[in-house]
PDB file of C-alpha atoms in Angstrom:
ATOM      1  CA  MET L   1       1.876   2.208  -8.880  1.00  0.00           C
ATOM      2  CA  ASN L   2       2.045   2.701  -5.241  1.00  0.00           C
ATOM      3  CA  TYR L   3      -0.035   5.327  -3.929  1.00  0.00           C
ATOM      4  CA  ASP L   4      -0.858   6.439  -0.180  1.00  0.00           C
ATOM      5  CA  LEU L   5      -3.131   8.468  -0.085  1.00  0.00           C
ATOM      6  CA  ASN L   6      -3.821   8.496   3.487  1.00  0.00           C
ATOM      7  CA  LYS L   7      -0.274   9.276   4.805  1.00  0.00           C
ATOM      8  CA  GLU L   8      -0.491  12.342   2.259  1.00  0.00           C
ATOM      9  CA  ILE L   9      -3.047  13.694   3.478  1.00  0.00           C
ATOM     10  CA  ASP L  10      -1.656  13.199   6.969  1.00  0.00           C
ATOM     11  CA  GLU L  11       1.485  14.848   5.854  1.00  0.00           C
ATOM     12  CA  TYR L  12      -0.113  17.574   4.330  1.00  0.00           C
ATOM     13  CA  SER L  13      -2.471  18.056   7.491  1.00  0.00           C
ATOM     14  CA  GLU L  14       0.555  18.793   9.412  1.00  0.00           C
ATOM     15  CA  GLU L  15       2.402  20.765   6.644  1.00  0.00           C
ATOM     16  CA  LEU L  16      -0.978  23.065   7.135  1.00  0.00           C
ATOM     17  CA  PHE L  17      -1.271  23.204  10.694  1.00  0.00           C
ATOM     18  CA  SER L  18       2.633  23.801  10.806  1.00  0.00           C
ATOM     19  CA  ASP L  19       2.323  27.190   8.512  1.00  0.00           C
ATOM     20  CA  LEU L  20      -1.056  28.458  10.134  1.00  0.00           C
ATOM     21  CA  GLY L  21       1.240  29.569  12.697  1.00  0.00           C
ATOM     22  CA  PRO L  22       2.697  28.848  16.564  1.00  0.00           C
ATOM     23  CA  MET L  23      -0.725  29.036  18.299  1.00  0.00           C
ATOM     24  CA  ALA L  24      -2.374  25.556  19.288  1.00  0.00           C
ATOM     25  CA  LEU L  25      -5.060  24.936  17.101  1.00  0.00           C
ATOM     26  CA  PRO L  26      -8.004  23.176  19.409  1.00  0.00           C
ATOM     27  CA  GLU L  27      -9.144  20.365  18.356  1.00  0.00           C
ATOM     28  CA  GLU L  28     -11.909  20.874  16.579  1.00  0.00           C
ATOM     29  CA  THR L  29      -9.933  23.562  14.105  1.00  0.00           C
ATOM     30  CA  LYS L  30      -7.920  20.841  13.799  1.00  0.00           C
ATOM     31  CA  ALA L  31     -10.894  17.839  12.527  1.00  0.00           C
ATOM     32  CA  TYR L  32     -12.486  20.553  10.665  1.00  0.00           C
ATOM     33  CA  LEU L  33      -9.542  21.259   8.570  1.00  0.00           C
ATOM     34  CA  TYR L  34      -8.361  17.969   7.953  1.00  0.00           C
ATOM     35  CA  ALA L  35     -11.516  16.716   6.657  1.00  0.00           C
ATOM     36  CA  ARG L  36     -11.535  19.546   4.742  1.00  0.00           C
ATOM     37  CA  LEU L  37      -8.399  18.650   3.256  1.00  0.00           C
ATOM     38  CA  GLU L  38      -9.387  15.637   2.526  1.00  0.00           C
ATOM     39  CA  GLU L  39     -12.828  16.058   1.086  1.00  0.00           C
ATOM     40  CA  HIS L  40     -10.562  18.367  -1.329  1.00  0.00           C
ATOM     41  CA  LEU L  41      -8.025  15.902  -1.961  1.00  0.00           C
ATOM     42  CA  HIS L  42     -10.404  13.292  -3.056  1.00  0.00           C
ATOM     43  CA  LYS L  43     -12.538  16.260  -5.265  1.00  0.00           C
ATOM     44  CA  ALA L  44      -8.777  16.771  -7.364  1.00  0.00           C
ATOM     45  CA  LEU L  45      -8.528  12.952  -7.862  1.00  0.00           C
ATOM     46  CA  LEU L  46     -11.272  12.329  -8.953  1.00  0.00           C
ATOM     47  CA  THR L  47     -11.054  15.138 -11.393  1.00  0.00           C
ATOM     48  CA  VAL L  48      -8.209  13.616 -13.006  1.00  0.00           C
ATOM     49  CA  LEU L  49      -9.226  10.624 -12.928  1.00  0.00           C
ATOM     50  CA  THR L  50     -13.279  10.824 -13.921  1.00  0.00           C
ATOM     51  CA  PRO L  51     -12.427  11.786 -17.782  1.00  0.00           C
ATOM     52  CA  VAL L  52      -9.726   8.662 -18.149  1.00  0.00           C
ATOM     53  CA  LEU L  53     -11.699   5.787 -16.626  1.00  0.00           C
ATOM     54  CA  HIS L  54     -15.406   4.766 -16.792  1.00  0.00           C
ATOM     55  CA  GLY L  55     -18.125   2.858 -14.967  1.00  0.00           C
ATOM     56  CA  GLN L  56     -17.179   0.231 -12.897  1.00  0.00           C
ATOM     57  CA  GLU L  57     -13.463   1.552 -12.261  1.00  0.00           C
ATOM     58  CA  ILE L  58     -15.035   5.162 -11.252  1.00  0.00           C
ATOM     59  CA  ARG L  59     -17.126   3.873  -8.899  1.00  0.00           C
ATOM     60  CA  ARG L  60     -15.261   1.634  -7.482  1.00  0.00           C
ATOM     61  CA  ILE L  61     -12.595   5.020  -6.669  1.00  0.00           C
ATOM     62  CA  HIS L  62     -15.495   6.693  -5.671  1.00  0.00           C
ATOM     63  CA  GLU L  63     -16.819   4.015  -3.088  1.00  0.00           C
ATOM     64  CA  ALA L  64     -13.454   3.873  -1.565  1.00  0.00           C
ATOM     65  CA  LEU L  65     -12.555   7.633  -1.340  1.00  0.00           C
ATOM     66  CA  GLU L  66     -16.018   7.740   0.836  1.00  0.00           C
ATOM     67  CA  GLN L  67     -15.551   5.083   3.027  1.00  0.00           C
ATOM     68  CA  GLU L  68     -11.596   6.143   2.772  1.00  0.00           C
ATOM     69  CA  ASP L  69     -10.528   2.729   2.122  1.00  0.00           C
ATOM     70  CA  TYR L  70      -6.568   4.551   0.757  1.00  0.00           C
ATOM     71  CA  LYS L  71      -5.835   0.284   0.474  1.00  0.00           C
ATOM     72  CA  MET L  72      -8.706  -0.297  -1.499  1.00  0.00           C
ATOM     73  CA  LEU L  73      -7.813   2.907  -3.109  1.00  0.00           C
ATOM     74  CA  ASN L  74      -4.197   1.718  -3.866  1.00  0.00           C
ATOM     75  CA  LYS L  75      -5.083  -1.253  -5.296  1.00  0.00           C
ATOM     76  CA  ILE L  76      -7.242  -0.189  -8.239  1.00  0.00           C
ATOM     77  CA  LEU L  77      -4.726   3.177  -8.941  1.00  0.00           C
ATOM     78  CA  LYS L  78      -1.870   0.285  -9.497  1.00  0.00           C
ATOM     79  CA  LYS L  79      -3.361  -0.849 -12.338  1.00  0.00           C
ATOM     80  CA  TYR L  80      -2.802   3.015 -14.005  1.00  0.00           C
ATOM     81  CA  PRO L  81       0.389   4.116 -13.562  1.00  0.00           C
ATOM     82  CA  GLN L  82       0.269   6.254 -15.907  1.00  0.00           C
ATOM     83  CA  TYR L  83      -1.963   8.650 -14.328  1.00  0.00           C
ATOM     84  CA  LYS L  84       0.578   8.954 -11.461  1.00  0.00           C
ATOM     85  CA  ASN L  85       2.375  12.305 -12.250  1.00  0.00           C
ATOM     86  CA  GLN L  86      -0.888  14.033 -13.351  1.00  0.00           C
ATOM     87  CA  LEU L  87      -2.328  12.598  -9.840  1.00  0.00           C
ATOM     88  CA  GLU L  88       0.488  13.895  -7.732  1.00  0.00           C
ATOM     89  CA  GLY L  89       0.874  17.409  -9.804  1.00  0.00           C
ATOM     90  CA  LYS L  90      -3.090  17.677  -9.102  1.00  0.00           C
ATOM     91  CA  ILE L  91      -3.241  17.241  -5.589  1.00  0.00           C
ATOM     92  CA  GLU L  92      -0.015  19.029  -5.071  1.00  0.00           C
ATOM     93  CA  GLN L  93      -1.977  21.869  -6.977  1.00  0.00           C
ATOM     94  CA  GLU L  94      -5.399  21.380  -4.886  1.00  0.00           C
ATOM     95  CA  PHE L  95      -3.053  21.567  -1.581  1.00  0.00           C
ATOM     96  CA  LYS L  96      -1.644  24.813  -2.129  1.00  0.00           C
ATOM     97  CA  ASN L  97      -4.931  26.292  -3.341  1.00  0.00           C
ATOM     98  CA  LEU L  98      -6.475  25.094  -0.673  1.00  0.00           C
ATOM     99  CA  LYS L  99      -3.745  26.092   1.970  1.00  0.00           C
ATOM    100  CA  ALA L 100      -4.214  29.621   0.716  1.00  0.00           C
ATOM    101  CA  VAL L 101      -7.794  29.893   1.336  1.00  0.00           C
ATOM    102  CA  ILE L 102      -7.651  28.776   4.789  1.00  0.00           C
ATOM    103  CA  ALA L 103      -4.870  31.350   5.124  1.00  0.00           C
ATOM    104  CA  GLU L 104      -6.734  33.829   4.036  1.00  0.00           C
ATOM    105  CA  GLU L 105      -9.415  33.373   6.139  1.00  0.00           C
ATOM    106  CA  GLN L 106      -7.260  32.780   9.306  1.00  0.00           C
ATOM    107  CA  LYS L 107      -5.715  35.995   8.608  1.00  0.00           C
ATOM    108  CA  ASN L 108      -9.527  37.767   7.820  1.00  0.00           C
ATOM    109  CA  ALA L 109     -10.780  35.897  11.170  1.00  0.00           C
ATOM    110  CA  SER L 110      -8.035  37.564  13.103  1.00  0.00           C
ATOM    111  CA  ARG L 111      -8.752  40.131  12.107  1.00  0.00           C
ATOM    112  CA  GLY L 112     -13.132  39.927  12.955  1.00  0.00           C
ATOM    113  CA  THR L 113     -13.786  40.282   9.065  1.00  0.00           C
ATOM    114  CA  VAL L 114     -15.394  36.444   8.591  1.00  0.00           C
TER     115      VAL L 114
END
């Protein structure tokens, strides 16, 4: 399984920024949203893998995520191609959920009801 989480995070963040509308987001806001997206996708990945992998392997995945070492993460995930579809589905679902939450937050912020 070749899984490039870093690439996916970049692609999802671009889609998120685009979907938030034509207004130019300040770099600080983009950085915050990127970090929030990254954290959300890390949690999604762990949600799928924690019940099926144990001990040292989960610790290695958790460590790779904490260090944002996506090359190491990919090396680990190559051993588990049977989880690729489940991971991709969970990450896609979580991205859509987060995007909806952020869009609602942005809408409320523009109305001054945060």
